[in-house]
mmCIF file of C-alpha atoms in Angstrom:
data_model
loop_
_atom_site.group_PDB
_atom_site.id
_atom_site.type_symbol
_atom_site.label_atom_id
_atom_site.label_comp_id
_atom_site.label_asym_id
_atom_site.label_seq_id
_atom_site.Cartn_x
_atom_site.Cartn_y
_atom_site.Cartn_z
ATOM 1 C CA MET A 1 -7.559 5.476 -25.142
ATOM 2 C CA ASN A 2 -7.161 3.932 -21.695
ATOM 3 C CA LYS A 3 -3.742 3.804 -20.118
ATOM 4 C CA LEU A 4 -2.701 0.230 -19.474
ATOM 5 C CA CYS A 5 0.072 -1.179 -17.336
ATOM 6 C CA LEU A 6 2.282 -4.260 -17.491
ATOM 7 C CA THR A 7 4.220 -5.541 -14.475
ATOM 8 C CA VAL A 8 6.905 -8.197 -14.775
ATOM 9 C CA THR A 9 9.074 -10.126 -12.332
ATOM 10 C CA CYS A 10 11.480 -12.798 -13.538
ATOM 11 C CA PRO A 11 15.037 -14.118 -13.296
ATOM 12 C CA SER A 12 17.485 -11.647 -14.783
ATOM 13 C CA ARG A 13 18.836 -12.425 -18.241
ATOM 14 C CA ARG A 14 19.786 -10.666 -21.451
ATOM 15 C CA GLY A 15 17.082 -9.446 -23.810
ATOM 16 C CA ILE A 16 14.096 -8.994 -21.490
ATOM 17 C CA VAL A 17 13.566 -5.268 -22.146
ATOM 18 C CA ALA A 18 13.973 -5.674 -25.889
ATOM 19 C CA ALA A 19 11.562 -8.606 -25.969
ATOM 20 C CA ILE A 20 8.846 -6.775 -24.006
ATOM 21 C CA SER A 21 9.242 -3.529 -25.944
ATOM 22 C CA GLY A 22 9.139 -5.429 -29.225
ATOM 23 C CA PHE A 23 6.022 -7.324 -28.160
ATOM 24 C CA LEU A 24 4.155 -4.127 -27.280
ATOM 25 C CA ALA A 25 5.173 -2.493 -30.559
ATOM 26 C CA GLU A 26 3.963 -5.527 -32.515
ATOM 27 C CA GLN A 27 0.639 -5.349 -30.677
ATOM 28 C CA GLY A 28 0.150 -1.722 -31.680
ATOM 29 C CA CYS A 29 0.941 -0.279 -28.258
ATOM 30 C CA ASN A 30 2.690 2.993 -27.457
ATOM 31 C CA ILE A 31 4.866 3.014 -24.315
ATOM 32 C CA HIS A 32 4.454 6.177 -22.219
ATOM 33 C CA ASP A 33 6.546 5.367 -19.163
ATOM 34 C CA ALA A 34 8.863 2.523 -18.148
ATOM 35 C CA SER A 35 10.855 1.583 -15.051
ATOM 36 C CA GLN A 36 13.109 -1.399 -14.519
ATOM 37 C CA PHE A 37 15.488 -2.767 -11.899
ATOM 38 C CA ASP A 38 17.962 -5.616 -12.125
ATOM 39 C CA ASP A 39 18.827 -6.848 -8.615
ATOM 40 C CA ILE A 40 22.358 -8.205 -8.916
ATOM 41 C CA GLU A 41 22.283 -9.711 -5.406
ATOM 42 C CA THR A 42 19.135 -11.800 -5.886
ATOM 43 C CA GLY A 43 19.264 -12.233 -9.641
ATOM 44 C CA ASN A 44 15.699 -10.918 -9.955
ATOM 45 C CA PHE A 45 14.468 -8.510 -12.621
ATOM 46 C CA PHE A 46 11.523 -6.115 -12.128
ATOM 47 C CA MET A 47 9.720 -3.937 -14.660
ATOM 48 C CA ARG A 48 6.657 -1.724 -14.890
ATOM 49 C CA MET A 49 5.492 -0.266 -18.195
ATOM 50 C CA SER A 50 2.656 2.204 -18.735
ATOM 51 C CA PHE A 51 1.283 2.222 -22.278
ATOM 52 C CA SER A 52 -1.794 2.645 -24.451
ATOM 53 C CA SER A 53 -3.128 0.311 -27.126
ATOM 54 C CA GLU A 54 -3.469 2.241 -30.364
ATOM 55 C CA ALA A 55 -4.809 -0.925 -32.020
ATOM 56 C CA GLY A 56 -7.627 -1.251 -29.471
ATOM 57 C CA LYS A 57 -6.278 -4.434 -27.845
ATOM 58 C CA GLY A 58 -7.864 -5.296 -24.493
ATOM 59 C CA LEU A 59 -6.245 -6.830 -21.407
ATOM 60 C CA ALA A 60 -7.364 -10.376 -22.205
ATOM 61 C CA ASP A 61 -6.030 -10.198 -25.771
ATOM 62 C CA LEU A 62 -2.689 -8.818 -24.649
ATOM 63 C CA ASP A 63 -2.355 -11.370 -21.865
ATOM 64 C CA ALA A 64 -3.064 -14.280 -24.200
ATOM 65 C CA ALA A 65 -0.578 -13.021 -26.779
ATOM 66 C CA PHE A 66 2.069 -12.455 -24.087
ATOM 67 C CA SER A 67 1.881 -15.993 -22.638
ATOM 68 C CA GLU A 68 4.587 -17.515 -24.858
ATOM 69 C CA LEU A 69 7.047 -14.718 -24.122
ATOM 70 C CA SER A 70 6.239 -15.012 -20.430
ATOM 71 C CA LYS A 71 7.062 -18.716 -20.442
ATOM 72 C CA THR A 72 10.308 -18.149 -22.310
ATOM 73 C CA PHE A 73 11.615 -15.750 -19.648
ATOM 74 C CA GLU A 74 9.921 -17.499 -16.661
ATOM 75 C CA MET A 75 7.962 -14.343 -15.882
ATOM 76 C CA GLU A 76 5.312 -13.524 -13.337
ATOM 77 C CA HIS A 77 3.367 -10.861 -15.197
ATOM 78 C CA ALA A 78 0.053 -9.014 -15.156
ATOM 79 C CA PHE A 79 -1.737 -6.474 -17.336
ATOM 80 C CA TYR A 80 -3.890 -3.775 -15.705
ATOM 81 C CA ASP A 81 -6.220 -0.998 -16.768
ATOM 82 C CA GLU A 82 -4.971 2.074 -14.909
ATOM 83 C CA ALA A 83 -8.483 3.542 -14.872
ATOM 84 C CA GLN A 84 -9.642 0.601 -12.718
ATOM 85 C CA LYS A 85 -9.418 1.602 -9.063
ATOM 86 C CA MET A 86 -8.128 -0.871 -6.497
ATOM 87 C CA ARG A 87 -10.717 -2.111 -3.983
ATOM 88 C CA VAL A 88 -9.534 -1.407 -0.422
ATOM 89 C CA VAL A 89 -10.675 -2.283 3.100
ATOM 90 C CA ILE A 90 -9.414 0.074 5.829
ATOM 91 C CA MET A 91 -9.006 -1.100 9.430
ATOM 92 C CA VAL A 92 -8.723 1.379 12.309
ATOM 93 C CA SER A 93 -8.915 1.491 16.110
ATOM 94 C CA ARG A 94 -9.042 4.754 18.077
ATOM 95 C CA PHE A 95 -6.453 6.951 16.345
ATOM 96 C CA GLY A 96 -8.258 8.465 13.365
ATOM 97 C CA HIS A 97 -5.698 10.708 11.671
ATOM 98 C CA CYS A 98 -4.757 8.196 8.964
ATOM 99 C CA LEU A 99 -8.371 7.165 8.347
ATOM 100 C CA ASN A 100 -9.533 10.779 7.974
ATOM 101 C CA ASP A 101 -6.629 11.605 5.673
ATOM 102 C CA LEU A 102 -7.392 8.599 3.451
ATOM 103 C CA LEU A 103 -11.094 9.453 3.316
ATOM 104 C CA TYR A 104 -10.243 12.953 2.131
ATOM 105 C CA ARG A 105 -7.741 11.770 -0.484
ATOM 106 C CA TRP A 106 -10.250 9.156 -1.666
ATOM 107 C CA ARG A 107 -13.026 11.752 -1.892
ATOM 108 C CA ILE A 108 -11.018 14.106 -4.115
ATOM 109 C CA GLY A 109 -9.642 11.281 -6.267
ATOM 110 C CA ALA A 110 -6.032 11.704 -5.114
ATOM 111 C CA LEU A 111 -5.688 7.965 -4.528
ATOM 112 C CA PRO A 112 -6.569 5.397 -7.222
ATOM 113 C CA ILE A 113 -8.642 3.317 -4.807
ATOM 114 C CA GLU A 114 -12.251 2.470 -4.003
ATOM 115 C CA ILE A 115 -12.837 2.139 -0.259
ATOM 116 C CA VAL A 116 -15.318 -0.734 -0.018
ATOM 117 C CA ALA A 117 -15.464 -1.069 3.786
ATOM 118 C CA VAL A 118 -14.027 0.211 7.050
ATOM 119 C CA ILE A 119 -13.533 -2.247 9.915
ATOM 120 C CA SER A 120 -12.874 -1.217 13.511
ATOM 121 C CA ASN A 121 -12.771 -2.803 16.937
ATOM 122 C CA HIS A 122 -14.392 0.375 18.311
ATOM 123 C CA MET A 123 -17.385 2.546 17.357
ATOM 124 C CA ASP A 124 -15.529 5.879 17.364
ATOM 125 C CA TYR A 125 -15.557 6.431 13.586
ATOM 126 C CA GLN A 126 -18.868 4.875 12.606
ATOM 127 C CA LYS A 127 -20.550 8.217 11.893
ATOM 128 C CA VAL A 128 -17.752 9.714 9.802
ATOM 129 C CA VAL A 129 -17.482 6.516 7.733
ATOM 130 C CA VAL A 130 -21.224 6.152 7.182
ATOM 131 C CA ASN A 131 -21.430 9.827 6.214
ATOM 132 C CA HIS A 132 -19.095 8.954 3.346
ATOM 133 C CA ASP A 133 -21.542 6.229 2.235
ATOM 134 C CA ILE A 134 -19.011 3.531 3.090
ATOM 135 C CA PRO A 135 -20.056 0.372 4.985
ATOM 136 C CA PHE A 136 -18.770 0.340 8.586
ATOM 137 C CA HIS A 137 -18.216 -2.888 10.513
ATOM 138 C CA CYS A 138 -17.456 -2.987 14.236
ATOM 139 C CA ILE A 139 -15.768 -6.275 15.112
ATOM 140 C CA ARG A 140 -14.708 -6.458 18.738
ATOM 141 C CA VAL A 141 -11.537 -8.441 19.385
ATOM 142 C CA THR A 142 -10.687 -10.242 22.625
ATOM 143 C CA PRO A 143 -8.202 -13.034 23.362
ATOM 144 C CA GLN A 144 -11.169 -15.401 23.509
ATOM 145 C CA ASN A 145 -12.791 -14.482 20.162
ATOM 146 C CA LYS A 146 -9.712 -13.549 18.088
ATOM 147 C CA ALA A 147 -10.056 -16.452 15.640
ATOM 148 C CA ALA A 148 -13.769 -15.785 15.122
ATOM 149 C CA ALA A 149 -13.134 -12.035 14.696
ATOM 150 C CA GLU A 150 -10.503 -12.660 12.028
ATOM 151 C CA ALA A 151 -12.893 -15.010 10.255
ATOM 152 C CA GLN A 152 -15.418 -12.148 10.143
ATOM 153 C CA ILE A 153 -12.763 -9.786 8.813
ATOM 154 C CA MET A 154 -11.740 -12.219 6.077
ATOM 155 C CA ALA A 155 -15.395 -12.754 5.149
ATOM 156 C CA ILE A 156 -15.764 -8.988 4.576
ATOM 157 C CA VAL A 157 -12.549 -8.903 2.527
ATOM 158 C CA GLU A 158 -13.788 -11.741 0.333
ATOM 159 C CA GLU A 159 -17.364 -10.459 0.008
ATOM 160 C CA THR A 160 -16.178 -7.008 -1.053
ATOM 161 C CA GLU A 161 -13.542 -8.503 -3.377
ATOM 162 C CA ALA A 162 -10.972 -6.266 -1.712
ATOM 163 C CA GLU A 163 -7.497 -6.378 -3.228
ATOM 164 C CA LEU A 164 -5.791 -4.568 -0.355
ATOM 165 C CA VAL A 165 -6.245 -4.223 3.423
ATOM 166 C CA VAL A 166 -4.864 -1.048 5.035
ATOM 167 C CA LEU A 167 -4.121 -0.987 8.759
ATOM 168 C CA ALA A 168 -4.650 2.720 9.429
ATOM 169 C CA ARG A 169 -3.503 2.530 13.057
ATOM 170 C CA TYR A 170 -5.384 -0.704 13.759
ATOM 171 C CA MET A 171 -4.071 -1.677 17.173
ATOM 172 C CA GLN A 172 -4.527 -5.438 17.009
ATOM 173 C CA ILE A 173 -1.936 -8.039 16.058
ATOM 174 C CA LEU A 174 -3.015 -10.170 13.114
ATOM 175 C CA SER A 175 -2.491 -13.918 13.235
ATOM 176 C CA ASP A 176 0.234 -15.656 11.238
ATOM 177 C CA GLU A 177 -2.502 -17.434 9.283
ATOM 178 C CA MET A 178 -4.080 -14.165 8.118
ATOM 179 C CA CYS A 179 -0.689 -12.612 7.322
ATOM 180 C CA THR A 180 0.251 -15.631 5.215
ATOM 181 C CA LYS A 181 -3.085 -15.776 3.408
ATOM 182 C CA MET A 182 -2.938 -12.046 2.624
ATOM 183 C CA SER A 183 0.802 -11.873 1.903
ATOM 184 C CA GLY A 184 1.618 -8.734 -0.064
ATOM 185 C CA ARG A 185 -1.950 -7.455 0.358
ATOM 186 C CA ILE A 186 -1.864 -5.836 3.833
ATOM 187 C CA ILE A 187 -0.143 -2.497 4.447
ATOM 188 C CA ASN A 188 0.614 -1.116 7.914
ATOM 189 C CA ILE A 189 1.844 2.232 9.282
ATOM 190 C CA HIS A 190 3.776 2.939 12.468
ATOM 191 C CA HIS A 191 6.287 5.382 13.906
ATOM 192 C CA SER A 192 9.935 4.852 13.006
ATOM 193 C CA PHE A 193 11.315 4.737 16.537
ATOM 194 C CA LEU A 194 11.447 0.943 16.516
ATOM 195 C CA PRO A 195 13.355 -0.849 17.908
ATOM 196 C CA SER A 196 14.495 1.969 20.226
ATOM 197 C CA PHE A 197 11.177 3.002 21.766
ATOM 198 C CA LYS A 198 8.690 0.158 22.064
ATOM 199 C CA GLY A 199 5.382 -0.158 23.869
ATOM 200 C CA ALA A 200 3.208 2.649 25.196
ATOM 201 C CA ASN A 201 3.887 6.344 24.541
ATOM 202 C CA PRO A 202 6.820 6.028 22.121
ATOM 203 C CA TYR A 203 6.664 9.761 21.367
ATOM 204 C CA LYS A 204 6.974 10.562 25.083
ATOM 205 C CA GLN A 205 9.956 8.226 25.291
ATOM 206 C CA ALA A 206 11.511 9.983 22.290
ATOM 207 C CA PHE A 207 10.884 13.392 23.860
ATOM 208 C CA LEU A 208 12.588 12.357 27.077
ATOM 209 C CA ARG A 209 15.619 11.196 25.102
ATOM 210 C CA GLY A 210 15.854 14.405 23.077
ATOM 211 C CA VAL A 211 15.210 12.813 19.689
ATOM 212 C CA LYS A 212 15.756 15.226 16.789
ATOM 213 C CA LEU A 213 13.998 13.268 14.012
ATOM 214 C CA ILE A 214 10.461 11.881 14.049
ATOM 215 C CA GLY A 215 9.612 9.412 11.329
ATOM 216 C CA ALA A 216 7.066 6.934 10.045
ATOM 217 C CA THR A 217 7.332 3.628 8.185
ATOM 218 C CA SER A 218 4.761 1.908 5.995
ATOM 219 C CA HIS A 219 5.340 -1.735 5.149
ATOM 220 C CA TYR A 220 3.745 -4.986 4.075
ATOM 221 C CA VAL A 221 2.489 -7.021 7.001
ATOM 222 C CA THR A 222 4.112 -10.345 7.825
ATOM 223 C CA GLY A 223 4.076 -12.635 10.831
ATOM 224 C CA ASP A 224 7.072 -10.665 12.195
ATOM 225 C CA LEU A 225 5.415 -7.720 13.897
ATOM 226 C CA ASP A 226 6.386 -4.368 12.323
ATOM 227 C CA GLU A 227 9.235 -5.985 10.390
ATOM 228 C CA GLY A 228 7.692 -6.568 6.960
ATOM 229 C CA PRO A 229 9.164 -5.277 3.676
ATOM 230 C CA ILE A 230 9.258 -1.470 3.769
ATOM 231 C CA ILE A 231 7.375 0.484 1.084
ATOM 232 C CA GLU A 232 7.710 4.117 2.214
ATOM 233 C CA GLN A 233 9.366 6.173 4.977
ATOM 234 C CA ASP A 234 9.789 9.824 5.875
ATOM 235 C CA THR A 235 10.970 12.054 8.714
ATOM 236 C CA VAL A 236 10.349 15.497 10.180
ATOM 237 C CA ARG A 237 12.826 17.438 12.325
ATOM 238 C CA VAL A 238 12.122 18.492 15.910
ATOM 239 C CA THR A 239 14.145 20.609 18.319
ATOM 240 C CA HIS A 240 14.555 21.078 22.036
ATOM 241 C CA ALA A 241 11.787 23.706 21.823
ATOM 242 C CA GLN A 242 9.057 21.170 21.000
ATOM 243 C CA SER A 243 6.949 19.552 23.699
ATOM 244 C CA ALA A 244 5.991 15.894 23.962
ATOM 245 C CA ASP A 245 2.546 16.814 22.575
ATOM 246 C CA ASP A 246 4.239 18.514 19.607
ATOM 247 C CA TYR A 247 6.025 15.245 18.899
ATOM 248 C CA VAL A 248 2.698 13.422 18.769
ATOM 249 C CA SER A 249 1.112 16.012 16.450
ATOM 250 C CA LEU A 250 4.070 16.051 14.070
ATOM 251 C CA GLY A 251 4.141 12.252 14.171
ATOM 252 C CA ARG A 252 0.494 12.078 13.135
ATOM 253 C CA ASP A 253 1.166 14.230 10.082
ATOM 254 C CA VAL A 254 4.100 12.190 8.842
ATOM 255 C CA GLU A 255 2.284 8.898 9.492
ATOM 256 C CA ALA A 256 -0.687 9.986 7.384
ATOM 257 C CA ALA A 257 1.500 11.183 4.506
ATOM 258 C CA VAL A 258 3.700 8.078 4.466
ATOM 259 C CA LEU A 259 0.726 5.703 4.530
ATOM 260 C CA ALA A 260 -0.944 7.540 1.627
ATOM 261 C CA ARG A 261 2.240 7.345 -0.447
ATOM 262 C CA ALA A 262 2.615 3.629 0.260
ATOM 263 C CA ILE A 263 -0.986 2.967 -0.785
ATOM 264 C CA HIS A 264 -0.484 5.007 -3.948
ATOM 265 C CA ALA A 265 2.603 2.953 -4.838
ATOM 266 C CA HIS A 266 0.769 -0.326 -4.294
ATOM 267 C CA ALA A 267 -2.437 0.724 -6.040
ATOM 268 C CA ARG A 268 -0.490 1.969 -9.077
ATOM 269 C CA ARG A 269 1.354 -1.382 -9.204
ATOM 270 C CA ARG A 270 4.682 0.373 -8.547
ATOM 271 C CA SER A 271 5.649 -1.733 -5.511
ATOM 272 C CA PHE A 272 7.172 -5.202 -5.871
ATOM 273 C CA LEU A 273 8.106 -7.659 -3.143
ATOM 274 C CA ASN A 274 11.776 -8.617 -3.340
ATOM 275 C CA GLY A 275 12.433 -11.052 -0.502
ATOM 276 C CA ASN A 276 12.580 -9.049 2.738
ATOM 277 C CA LYS A 277 12.709 -5.793 0.763
ATOM 278 C CA THR A 278 10.675 -4.032 -1.902
ATOM 279 C CA VAL A 279 11.325 -2.456 -5.253
ATOM 280 C CA VAL A 280 9.285 0.764 -5.548
ATOM 281 C CA PHE A 281 9.353 2.542 -8.900
ATOM 282 C CA PRO A 282 8.719 6.304 -9.337
ATOM 283 C CA ALA A 283 5.199 7.432 -10.157
ATOM 284 C CA SER A 284 4.266 7.877 -13.808
ATOM 285 C CA PRO A 285 3.554 11.435 -15.017
ATOM 286 C CA GLY A 286 0.034 12.508 -14.075
ATOM 287 C CA SER A 287 -0.608 9.665 -11.640
ATOM 288 C CA TYR A 288 -0.900 12.039 -8.637
ATOM 289 C CA SER A 289 -3.517 14.259 -10.256
ATOM 290 C CA SER A 290 -6.900 14.559 -8.520
ATOM 291 C CA ASP A 291 -10.386 14.515 -9.989
ATOM 292 C CA ARG A 292 -11.551 17.286 -7.660
ATOM 293 C CA MET A 293 -10.082 19.838 -5.299
ATOM 294 C CA GLY A 294 -12.370 19.270 -2.317
#
């Protein structure tokens, strides 16, 4: 039996959980894991349920049967097969630590994704990508060809039927048009020194100021640079004994880990946009397991 998943967003009101649980029981489904959040400030309700259909109901059948309940509670809902991997396009420039980490996690099955293309504005990682049997596209970006370059990028996204774009240290600013069109479908990673240390060499700036915590933030991309809804963050401690180069190395590690966790949350349908914030539910049991060890 395949594990299925139901996600729901709607205005908060009494009886939602009971109605959904009752519906699944009536359809012959067994709930394995459930998370919910009622945002008192916004009046929004969020839920994710993982379940199996013991009656053999498919996604289309469940969705059709759920439509009346969805209308009653003004829901935005979707049913998913958890065995279906999310199609992802990765974009990278000249820092390859996040790309290489994602390729490894993808190869061992630690992320529920299918990498359908890698796009870069440089040729540095063509060989490593092609060696993984993944299509590599080099699209140079200049102030003069930016619109045409983004059109090429969007063509690849559409041709590959990608559901998510990951900026794995892609050092180009996306246009407002692309951010709007792909709202909730582009994830970025950057250091967590903002707004304190902007521009070039933020780790060197942090070193010179004696920073004791190095962090990373992964978020959904919006037209406001590096200010989209946050999905995942983490930190690592440093001391006076570390050098500026140590800061960079430790920063790379935390960036790679935070980006992978953010992608996992999105691909498992655990992350919900909630205005300028997100609701991110805990992972279901077994969802971090890998197919292979190496």
